[in-house]
Coordinates of C-alpha atoms in Angstrom, one line a residue:
X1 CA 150.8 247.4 30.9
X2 CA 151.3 244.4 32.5
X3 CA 151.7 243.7 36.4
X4 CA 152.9 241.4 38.4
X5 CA 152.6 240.7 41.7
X6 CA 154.1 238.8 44.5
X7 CA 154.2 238.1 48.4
X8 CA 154.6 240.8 50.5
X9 CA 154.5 242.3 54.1
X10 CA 153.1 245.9 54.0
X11 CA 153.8 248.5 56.9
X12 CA 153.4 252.2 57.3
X13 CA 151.0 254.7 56.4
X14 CA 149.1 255.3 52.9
X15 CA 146.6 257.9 52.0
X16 CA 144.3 257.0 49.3
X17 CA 142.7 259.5 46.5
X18 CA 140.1 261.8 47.1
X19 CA 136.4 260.2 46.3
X20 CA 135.8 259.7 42.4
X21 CA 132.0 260.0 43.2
X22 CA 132.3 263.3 45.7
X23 CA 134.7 265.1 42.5
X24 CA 132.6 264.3 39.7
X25 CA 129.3 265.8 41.4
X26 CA 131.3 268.8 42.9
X27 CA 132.4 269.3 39.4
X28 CA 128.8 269.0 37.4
X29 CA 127.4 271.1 40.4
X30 CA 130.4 273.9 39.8
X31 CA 129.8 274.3 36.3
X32 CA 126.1 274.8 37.2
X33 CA 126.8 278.0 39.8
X34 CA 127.5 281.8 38.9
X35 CA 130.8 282.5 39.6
X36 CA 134.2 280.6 40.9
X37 CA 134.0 277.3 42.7
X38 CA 137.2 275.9 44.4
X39 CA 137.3 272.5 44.8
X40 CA 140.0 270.9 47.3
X41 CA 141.7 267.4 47.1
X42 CA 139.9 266.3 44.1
X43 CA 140.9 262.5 42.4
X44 CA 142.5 263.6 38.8
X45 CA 141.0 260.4 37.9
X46 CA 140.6 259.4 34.3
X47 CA 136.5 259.8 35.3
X48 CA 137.0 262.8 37.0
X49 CA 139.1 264.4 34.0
X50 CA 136.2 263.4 31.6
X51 CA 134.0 265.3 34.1
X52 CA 136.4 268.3 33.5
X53 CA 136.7 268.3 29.8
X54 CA 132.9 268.0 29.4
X55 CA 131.7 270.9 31.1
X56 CA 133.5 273.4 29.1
X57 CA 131.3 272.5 26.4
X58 CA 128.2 273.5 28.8
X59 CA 129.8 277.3 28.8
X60 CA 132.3 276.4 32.4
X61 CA 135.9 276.2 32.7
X62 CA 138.1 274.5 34.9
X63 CA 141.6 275.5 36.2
X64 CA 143.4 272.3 37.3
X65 CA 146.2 275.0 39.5
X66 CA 149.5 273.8 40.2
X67 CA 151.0 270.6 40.5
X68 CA 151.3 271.1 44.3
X69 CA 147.9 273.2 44.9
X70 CA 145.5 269.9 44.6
X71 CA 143.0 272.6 44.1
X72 CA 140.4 272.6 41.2
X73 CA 139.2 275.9 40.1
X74 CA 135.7 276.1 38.1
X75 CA 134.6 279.1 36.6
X76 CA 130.5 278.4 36.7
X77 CA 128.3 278.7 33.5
X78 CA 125.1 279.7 35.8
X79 CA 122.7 281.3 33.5
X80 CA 124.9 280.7 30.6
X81 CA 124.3 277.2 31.2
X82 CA 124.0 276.5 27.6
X83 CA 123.5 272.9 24.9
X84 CA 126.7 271.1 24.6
X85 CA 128.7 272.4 21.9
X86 CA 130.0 269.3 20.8
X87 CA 129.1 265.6 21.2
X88 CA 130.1 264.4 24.6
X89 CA 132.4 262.0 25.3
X90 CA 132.2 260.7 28.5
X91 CA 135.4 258.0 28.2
X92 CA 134.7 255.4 31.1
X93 CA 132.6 257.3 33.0
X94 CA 129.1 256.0 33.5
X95 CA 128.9 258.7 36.1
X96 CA 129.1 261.6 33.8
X97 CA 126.7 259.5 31.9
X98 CA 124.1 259.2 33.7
X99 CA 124.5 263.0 35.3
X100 CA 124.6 264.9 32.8
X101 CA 122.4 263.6 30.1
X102 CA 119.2 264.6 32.2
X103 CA 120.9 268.2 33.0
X104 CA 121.2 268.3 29.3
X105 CA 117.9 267.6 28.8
X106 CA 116.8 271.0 30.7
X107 CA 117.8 272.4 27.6
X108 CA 116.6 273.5 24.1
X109 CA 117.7 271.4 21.0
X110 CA 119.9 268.2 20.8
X111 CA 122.6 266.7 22.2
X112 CA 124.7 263.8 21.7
X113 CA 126.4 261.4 24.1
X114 CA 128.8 258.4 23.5
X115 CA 132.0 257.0 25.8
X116 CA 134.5 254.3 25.2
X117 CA 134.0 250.9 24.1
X118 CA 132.8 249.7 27.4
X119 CA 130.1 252.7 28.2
X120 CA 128.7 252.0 24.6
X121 CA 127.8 248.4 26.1
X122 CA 126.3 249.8 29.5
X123 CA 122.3 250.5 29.0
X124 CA 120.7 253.6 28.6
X125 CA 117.4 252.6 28.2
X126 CA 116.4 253.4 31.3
X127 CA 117.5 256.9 30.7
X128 CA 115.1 257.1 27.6
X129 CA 112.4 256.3 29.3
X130 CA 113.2 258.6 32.3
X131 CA 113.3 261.6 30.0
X132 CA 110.7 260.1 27.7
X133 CA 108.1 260.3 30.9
X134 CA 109.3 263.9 31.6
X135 CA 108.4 264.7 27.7
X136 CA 112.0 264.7 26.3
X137 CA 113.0 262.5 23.7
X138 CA 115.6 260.3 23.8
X139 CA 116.9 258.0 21.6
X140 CA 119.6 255.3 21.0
X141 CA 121.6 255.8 17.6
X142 CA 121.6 252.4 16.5
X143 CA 118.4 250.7 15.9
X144 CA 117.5 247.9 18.6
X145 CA 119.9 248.7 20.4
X146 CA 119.8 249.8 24.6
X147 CA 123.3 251.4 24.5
X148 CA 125.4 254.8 23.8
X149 CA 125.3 256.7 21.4
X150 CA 122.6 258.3 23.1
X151 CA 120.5 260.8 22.0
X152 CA 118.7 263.5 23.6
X153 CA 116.1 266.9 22.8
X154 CA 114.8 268.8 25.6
X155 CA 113.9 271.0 27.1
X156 CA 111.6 268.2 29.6
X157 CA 108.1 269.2 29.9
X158 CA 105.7 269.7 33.6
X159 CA 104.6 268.1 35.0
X160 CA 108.0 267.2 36.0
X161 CA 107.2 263.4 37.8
X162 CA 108.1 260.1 36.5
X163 CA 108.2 256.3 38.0
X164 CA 111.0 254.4 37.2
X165 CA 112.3 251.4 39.1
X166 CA 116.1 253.1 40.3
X167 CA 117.6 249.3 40.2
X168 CA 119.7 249.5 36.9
X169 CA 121.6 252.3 38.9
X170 CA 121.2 255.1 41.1
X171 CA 123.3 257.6 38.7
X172 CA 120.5 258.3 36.7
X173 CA 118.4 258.7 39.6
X174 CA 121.4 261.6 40.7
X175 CA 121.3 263.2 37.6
X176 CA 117.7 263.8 37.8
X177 CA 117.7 265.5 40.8
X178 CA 120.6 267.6 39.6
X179 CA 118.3 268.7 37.2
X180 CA 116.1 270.0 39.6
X181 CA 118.3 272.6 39.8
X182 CA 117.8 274.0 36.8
X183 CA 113.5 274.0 36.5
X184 CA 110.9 276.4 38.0
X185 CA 109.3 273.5 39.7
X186 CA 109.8 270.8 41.9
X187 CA 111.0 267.2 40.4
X188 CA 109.0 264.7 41.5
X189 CA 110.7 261.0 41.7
X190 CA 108.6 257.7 42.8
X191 CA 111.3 254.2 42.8
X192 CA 109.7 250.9 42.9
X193 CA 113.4 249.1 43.5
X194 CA 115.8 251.5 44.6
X195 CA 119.3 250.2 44.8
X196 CA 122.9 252.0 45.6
X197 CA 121.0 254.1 48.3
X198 CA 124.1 256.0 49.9
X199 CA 124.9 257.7 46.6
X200 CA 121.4 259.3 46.5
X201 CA 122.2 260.3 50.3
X202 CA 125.3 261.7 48.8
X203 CA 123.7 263.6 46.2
X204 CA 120.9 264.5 48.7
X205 CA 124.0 266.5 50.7
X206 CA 125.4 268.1 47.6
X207 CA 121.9 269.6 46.7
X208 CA 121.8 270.6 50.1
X209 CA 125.2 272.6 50.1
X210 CA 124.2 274.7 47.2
X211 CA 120.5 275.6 48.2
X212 CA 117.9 273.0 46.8
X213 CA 115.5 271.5 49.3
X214 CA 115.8 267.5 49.1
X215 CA 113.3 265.3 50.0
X216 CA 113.6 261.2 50.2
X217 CA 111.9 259.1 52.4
X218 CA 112.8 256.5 54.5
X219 CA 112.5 253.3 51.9
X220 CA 114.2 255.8 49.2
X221 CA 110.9 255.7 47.0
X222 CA 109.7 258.4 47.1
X223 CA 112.4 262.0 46.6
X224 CA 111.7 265.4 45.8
X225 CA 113.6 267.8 44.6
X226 CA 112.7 271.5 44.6
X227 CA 116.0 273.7 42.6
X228 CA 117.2 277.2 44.1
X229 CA 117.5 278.3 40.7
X230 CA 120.7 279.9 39.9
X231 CA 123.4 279.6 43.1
X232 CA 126.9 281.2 44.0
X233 CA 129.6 279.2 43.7
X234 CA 131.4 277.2 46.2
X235 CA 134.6 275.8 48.3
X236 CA 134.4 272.2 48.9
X237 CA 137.0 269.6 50.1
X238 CA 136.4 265.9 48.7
X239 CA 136.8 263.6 51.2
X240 CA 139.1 260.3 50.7
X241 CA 137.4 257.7 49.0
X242 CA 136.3 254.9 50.3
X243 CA 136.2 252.5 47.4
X244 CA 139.4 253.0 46.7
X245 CA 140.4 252.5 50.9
X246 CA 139.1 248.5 50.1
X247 CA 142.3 247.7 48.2
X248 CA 145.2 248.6 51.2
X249 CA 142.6 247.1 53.4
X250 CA 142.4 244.1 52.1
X251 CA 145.7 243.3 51.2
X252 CA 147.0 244.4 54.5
X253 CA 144.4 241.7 55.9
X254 CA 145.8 239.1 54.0
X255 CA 149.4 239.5 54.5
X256 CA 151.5 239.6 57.4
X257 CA 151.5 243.3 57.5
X258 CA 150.3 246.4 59.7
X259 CA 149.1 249.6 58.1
X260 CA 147.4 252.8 59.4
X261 CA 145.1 254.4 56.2
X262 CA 145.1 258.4 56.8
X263 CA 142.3 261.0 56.1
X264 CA 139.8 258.3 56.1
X265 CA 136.0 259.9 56.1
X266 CA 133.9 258.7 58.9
X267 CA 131.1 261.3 57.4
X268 CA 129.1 258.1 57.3
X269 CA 127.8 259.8 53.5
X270 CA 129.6 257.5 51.6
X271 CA 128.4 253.5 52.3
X272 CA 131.2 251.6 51.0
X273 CA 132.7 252.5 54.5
X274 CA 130.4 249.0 55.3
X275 CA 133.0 247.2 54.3
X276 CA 134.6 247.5 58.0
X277 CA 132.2 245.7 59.5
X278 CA 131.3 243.3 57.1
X279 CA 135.2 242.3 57.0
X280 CA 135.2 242.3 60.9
X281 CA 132.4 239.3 60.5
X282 CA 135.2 237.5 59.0
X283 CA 137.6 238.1 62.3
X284 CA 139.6 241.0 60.6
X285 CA 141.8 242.9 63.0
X286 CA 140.6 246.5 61.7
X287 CA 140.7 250.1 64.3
X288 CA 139.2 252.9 63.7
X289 CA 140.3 255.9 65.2
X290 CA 137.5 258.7 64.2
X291 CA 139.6 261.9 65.7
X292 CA 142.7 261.0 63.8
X293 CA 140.9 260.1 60.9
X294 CA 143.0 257.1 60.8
X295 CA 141.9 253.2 60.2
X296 CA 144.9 250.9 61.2
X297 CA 144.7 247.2 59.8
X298 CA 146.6 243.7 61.0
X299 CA 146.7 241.0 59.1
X300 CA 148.7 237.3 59.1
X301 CA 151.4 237.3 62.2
X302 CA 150.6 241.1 62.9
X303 CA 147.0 240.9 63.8
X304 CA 146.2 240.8 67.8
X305 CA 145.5 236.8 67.6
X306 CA 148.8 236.7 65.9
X307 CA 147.6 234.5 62.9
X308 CA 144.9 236.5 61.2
X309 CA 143.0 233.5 59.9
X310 CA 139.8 234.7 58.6
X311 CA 136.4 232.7 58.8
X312 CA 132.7 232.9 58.7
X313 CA 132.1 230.3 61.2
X314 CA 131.2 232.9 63.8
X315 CA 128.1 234.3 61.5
X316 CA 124.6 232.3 61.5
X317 CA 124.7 229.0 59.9
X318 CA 128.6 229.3 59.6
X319 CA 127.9 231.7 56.9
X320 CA 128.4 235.2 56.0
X321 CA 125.4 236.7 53.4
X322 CA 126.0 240.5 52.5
X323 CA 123.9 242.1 50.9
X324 CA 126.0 244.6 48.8
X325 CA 122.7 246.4 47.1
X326 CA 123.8 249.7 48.7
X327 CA 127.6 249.2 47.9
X328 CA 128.1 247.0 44.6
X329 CA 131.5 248.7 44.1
X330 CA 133.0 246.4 46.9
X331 CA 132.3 243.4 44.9
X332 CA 135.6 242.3 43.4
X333 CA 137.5 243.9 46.8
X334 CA 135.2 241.4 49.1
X335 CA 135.4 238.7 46.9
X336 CA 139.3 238.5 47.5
X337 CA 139.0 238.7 51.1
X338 CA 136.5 235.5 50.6
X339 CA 138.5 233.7 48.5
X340 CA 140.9 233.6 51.6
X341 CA 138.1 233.1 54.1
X342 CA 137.1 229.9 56.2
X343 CA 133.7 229.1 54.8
X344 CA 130.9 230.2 52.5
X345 CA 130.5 234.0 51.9
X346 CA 126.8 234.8 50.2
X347 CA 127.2 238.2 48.3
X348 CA 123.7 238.5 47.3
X349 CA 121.6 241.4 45.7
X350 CA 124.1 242.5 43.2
X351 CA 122.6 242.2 39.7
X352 CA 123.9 245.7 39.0
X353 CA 127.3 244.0 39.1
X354 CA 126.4 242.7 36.2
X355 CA 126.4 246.8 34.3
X356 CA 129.2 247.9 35.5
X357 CA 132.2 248.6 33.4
X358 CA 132.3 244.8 33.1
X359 CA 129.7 241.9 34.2
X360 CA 131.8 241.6 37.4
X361 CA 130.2 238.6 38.7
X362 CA 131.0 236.6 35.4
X363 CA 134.6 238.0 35.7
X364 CA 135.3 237.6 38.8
X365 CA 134.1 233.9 38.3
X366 CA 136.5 233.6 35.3
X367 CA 139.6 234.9 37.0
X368 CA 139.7 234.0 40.5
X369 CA 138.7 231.0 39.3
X370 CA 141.9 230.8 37.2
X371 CA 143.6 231.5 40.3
X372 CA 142.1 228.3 42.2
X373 CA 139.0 229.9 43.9
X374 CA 135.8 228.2 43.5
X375 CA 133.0 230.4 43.0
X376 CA 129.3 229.8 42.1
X377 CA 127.1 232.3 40.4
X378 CA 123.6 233.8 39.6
X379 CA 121.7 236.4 37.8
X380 CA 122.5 238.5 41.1
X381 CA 124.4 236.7 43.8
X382 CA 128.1 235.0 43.8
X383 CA 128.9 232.3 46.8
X384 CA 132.8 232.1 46.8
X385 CA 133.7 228.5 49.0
X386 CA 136.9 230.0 50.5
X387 CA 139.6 228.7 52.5
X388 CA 142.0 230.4 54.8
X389 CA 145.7 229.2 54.2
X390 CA 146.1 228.1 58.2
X391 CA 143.9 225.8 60.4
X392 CA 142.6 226.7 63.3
X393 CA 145.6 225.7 65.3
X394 CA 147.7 227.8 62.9
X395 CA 149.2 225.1 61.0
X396 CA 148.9 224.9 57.1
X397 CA 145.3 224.1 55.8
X398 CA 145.5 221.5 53.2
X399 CA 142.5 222.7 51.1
X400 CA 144.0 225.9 50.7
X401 CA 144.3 225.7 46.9
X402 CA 144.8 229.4 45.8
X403 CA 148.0 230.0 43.2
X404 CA 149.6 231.9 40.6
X405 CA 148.9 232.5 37.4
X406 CA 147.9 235.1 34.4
X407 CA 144.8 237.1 34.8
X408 CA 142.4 239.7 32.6
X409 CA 141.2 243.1 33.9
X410 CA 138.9 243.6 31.2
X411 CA 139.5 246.9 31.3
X412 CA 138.2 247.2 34.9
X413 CA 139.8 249.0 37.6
X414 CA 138.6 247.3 39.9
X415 CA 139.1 244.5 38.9
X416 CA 142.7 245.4 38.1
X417 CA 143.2 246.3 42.2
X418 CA 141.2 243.4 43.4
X419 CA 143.2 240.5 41.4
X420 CA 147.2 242.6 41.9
X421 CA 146.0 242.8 45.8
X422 CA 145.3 239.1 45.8
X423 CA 149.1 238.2 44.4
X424 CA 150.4 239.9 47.5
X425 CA 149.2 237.2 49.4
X426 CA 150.3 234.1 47.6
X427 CA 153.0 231.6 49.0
X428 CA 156.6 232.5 47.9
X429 CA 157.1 231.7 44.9
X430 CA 153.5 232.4 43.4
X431 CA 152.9 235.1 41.2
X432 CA 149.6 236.7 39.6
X433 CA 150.4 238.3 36.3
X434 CA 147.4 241.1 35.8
X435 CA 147.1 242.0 32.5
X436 CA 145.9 245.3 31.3
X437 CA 146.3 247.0 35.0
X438 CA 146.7 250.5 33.8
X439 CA 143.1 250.7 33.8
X440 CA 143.6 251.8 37.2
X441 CA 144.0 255.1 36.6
X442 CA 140.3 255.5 36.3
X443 CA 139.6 255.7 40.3
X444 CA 143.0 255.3 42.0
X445 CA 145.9 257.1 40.2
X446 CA 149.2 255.7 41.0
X447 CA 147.7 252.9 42.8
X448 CA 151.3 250.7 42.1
X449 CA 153.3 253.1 43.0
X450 CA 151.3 254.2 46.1
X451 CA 151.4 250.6 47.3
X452 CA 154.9 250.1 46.8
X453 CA 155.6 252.8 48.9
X454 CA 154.4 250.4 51.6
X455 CA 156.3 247.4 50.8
X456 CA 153.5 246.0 48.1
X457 CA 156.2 244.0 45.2
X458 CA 154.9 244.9 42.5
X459 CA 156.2 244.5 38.6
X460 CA 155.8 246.0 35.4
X461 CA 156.1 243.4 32.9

C-alpha cells in the first residue's frame, strides 16, 4: 500500500497504542508464571502478535478476548515451561529475538530461531557469544554468516556471568535477565558500553513486579539478577507508548494545528518521553499536564508565539547535539522536526541506528534527502542543516527548500510515520508519496486512520 500525504491542519484529541516494548515483555513474562495473567490495553501489533503466537510453542496460551475487552488473557506454562515445539518465527520482531533466545537456552536440547527477511539481516552474533560464555552453544546456520537462522542448545551452565559490551542492543541484555528467572542462581552481567539504558530500567520494573531481585548500578555496567523461581501470574495495564506518541507530536508541531495526546505515561520508565524536551530546545509549544495524563501540542499559527518557527539558535553554539544513545527509536521522528528546524541539529551516538529493522541513518539520508533536506552522515551520528519555512519576522524563508516527491519505507515503520508526518507539512500543492506504508502495522495499528481522525489528509494510492 501506497500513501500519500498532503497539507493539513490537525485539531482534537488522539490516543496512541499501548507500548509495543511494555506488551511484548508482559507477554514473555506471562507465559513464564503458573497460572492466568491478564494483560490490559496491550498494542495488537504485528511484534506483539509474533510475541503471542510464539509462546504457545513454550507450553502457554493466549486468549486475545473480545473485540471490545482490549484484554489479553495468558494462560502461564510455569513449570511446564518446556523447548519450543517448533522453529520460531519471530516475523519483525528483534524483540522477541533477542528475549527469548536466552530464555530458550535455560532449556535442554535445541532450538531454532529465524524471522522475516529483515531480522535475518540484523546480527546475532552477539547473542552467540552471550550464551557461548554461559556454556550454551549457539550457532548461525549459514556459515560466515552473523545473522538468523540462529541456533541454540542449552541448558547454560554456572557459573552464570558473562562480559559483553551491551552496545549492539539492549534486548539481548533483557532477555538475559529474563532468564534469571528461570536458574537456581543469580545471573551475573558486567557491560563495557551499555546503550538504550531505559529499556533495561524497564525490564528492571517487570522483574520486579513478578518477584526477582534486580540489581544495576548507576553507569548500567554492572546488573544482577537473582530469579524467584516459579511466580503466580499477574494483572498488568500497558501504558501508552511513547514511541509511537513522536508521530502526532511532531506533525502537530509542524503544521498549523493544536492537539491534546490522551493517556500519555509520565511513569518516567519509558525514555523516549525525552523527546519533549529535546523538541522544546527547538522552541516547540508542547504542555504537559501530568494529572490528566494529557500532553497538548501548538504548532504553525496555533502555537502561543503564533508562528511556531522552530530553531536551534537558542542552544550553545547555535546548535542542538542530542545524544539519542538511550532513545535510538526517535531517530527518524527527530530527524523530521530538524529538517524543519532553523539551524544545525547533531544527533550523535546512534550507531545502533544502523541495526535496526533498516540502517536508518543511511535511509533517512536517502529519503529526506529526496525530499530536499540536506543531511550529513557517519558511522554513528547524522547532522541535518534544516530550515524553518518562515524568518524570524514571520515572513517566508527563501532557503526553505523542502518538497514533494516519492519515498521508500524499506519496510520500516518508522520510517513509514516519520516520512507520511513530514507530507502534512508541505506547501499546498506538495505531496509525499510513501511507498510501502503498511509496514506500520508493526508498532502503531491504524496509524492512517487514527490520524485522519484529526484532520491528517491522508491517501491510499
Amino acid at each position: 500500500m501506497d500513501i500519500i500525504s498532503s497539507n493539513s491542519t490537525l485539531s482534537g484529541h488522539i490516543q496512541v497504542p499501548g507500548s509495543k516494548s511494555h506488551t511484548i515483555r508482559a507477554l514473555l513474562l506471562a507465559a513464564l508464571a503458573e497460572g492466568e495473567s491478564h494483560i490490559r490495553n496491550p498494542l495488537p501489533s504485528a511484534d506483539c502478535r509474533s510475541t503471542a503466537a510464539a509462546i504457545p510453542l513454550l507450553g502457554a496460551s493466549v486468549d486475545f478476548g473480545n473485540s471490545g475487552d482490549n484484554c489479553w488473557t495468558v494462560q502461564g506454562a510455569g513449570k511446564n515451561f518446556h523447548l519450543p515445539e517448533d522453529v520460531v518465527n519471530v516475523g519483525n520482531s528483534g524483540s522477541l529475538l533477542y528475549f527469548l533466545s536466552p530464555l530458550a537456552a535455560t532449556l535442554e536440547g535445541w532450538s531454532v530461531f529465524t524471522g522475516d527477511e529483515s531480522i535475518r539481516r540484523r546480527p546475532v552474533d552477539h547473542v552467540v557469544d552471550a550464551l557461548k560464555q554461559l556454556g550454551a552453544e549457539a550457532h548461525t546456520a549459514r556459515p560466515g554468516s552473523s545473522t538468523c537462522p540462529l541456533i541454540i542448545h542449552g541448558p547454560v551452565q554456572k557459573p552464570y556471568r558473562l562480559t559483553t559490551a551491551g552496545s549492539v542492543s539492549s534486548q539481548y541484555i533483557s532477555g538475559l535477565m529474563m532468564a534469571a528467572l528461570r536458574l537456581d542462581d543469580s545471573v551475573e552481567l558486567t557491560l563495557t558500553d551499555p546503550k538504550e539504558t531505559p529499556y533495561l530500567t524497564m525490564t528492571q520494573k517487570w522483574l520486579e513486579k513478578v518477584g526477582a531481585e534486580v540489581s544495576i548500578s548507576d553507569d548500567y555496567k554492572q546488573i544482577s539478577v537473582k530469579g524467584n523461581g516459579i511466580y503466580d501470574g499477574f494483572d498488568a495495564a500497558v501504558p501508552s507508548d511513547w514511541e509511537a506518541v513522536a508521530f502526532p507530536l511532531i506533525a502537530a508541531l509542524l503544521t498549523d494545528s493544536e492537539i491534546t495526546i490522551d493517556n500519555v505515561d509520565f511513569s518516567g520508565i519509558q525514555g523516549d518521553d525525552a523527546i519533549v524536551p529535546i523538541l522544546r530546545s527547538l522552541g516547540a509549544d508542547i504542555e504537559e499536564d501530568k494529572e490528566k495524563a494529557t500532553l497538548t501540542v501548538r504548532g504553525g499559527k496555533k502555537s502561543r508565539n503564533g508562528n511556531g518557527r522552530l530553531s536551534t539558535k537558542n542552544n550553545p553554539n547555535g546548535q542542538l547535539h542530542v545524544n539519542l544513545s538511550g532513545l535510538p527509536d526517535a531517530i527518524c521522528a527527530l530527524a523530521v522536526a530538524a529538517a524543519f528546524s532553523e539551524g544545525d541539529t547533531c544527533i550523535e551516538d546512534i550507531a545502533v541506528c544502523r541495526r535496526k529493522e533498516t540502517d536508518r541513518i543511511e535511509v533517512l539520508q536517502k529519503e529526506l534527502g529526496k525530499l530536499g533536506v540536506d543531511i550529513e552522515t557517519g558511522p554513528d551520528f547524522m547532522i541535518v542543516h534544516g530550515h524553518s519555512p518562515l524568518l524570524e519576522d514571520g515572513s517566508a524563508n527563501p532557503a526553505f527548500r523542502i518538497h514533494g516527491g516519492t519515498v521508500e519505507s524499506y519496510a520500516d515503520h518508522r520510517v513509514a510515520m516519520s516520512l507520511s508526518c513530514l507530507g502534512l507539512a508541505l506547501p499546498e500543492g506538495e505531496t509525499v508519496r510513501v511507498k510501502g506504508a503498511e509496514c506500520c502495522s508493526v508498532s502503531f495499528p491504524r496509524f492512517y486512520p487514527v490520524m485522519e481522525a484529526i484532520g491528517a489528509q491522508f491517501k491510499e494510492a
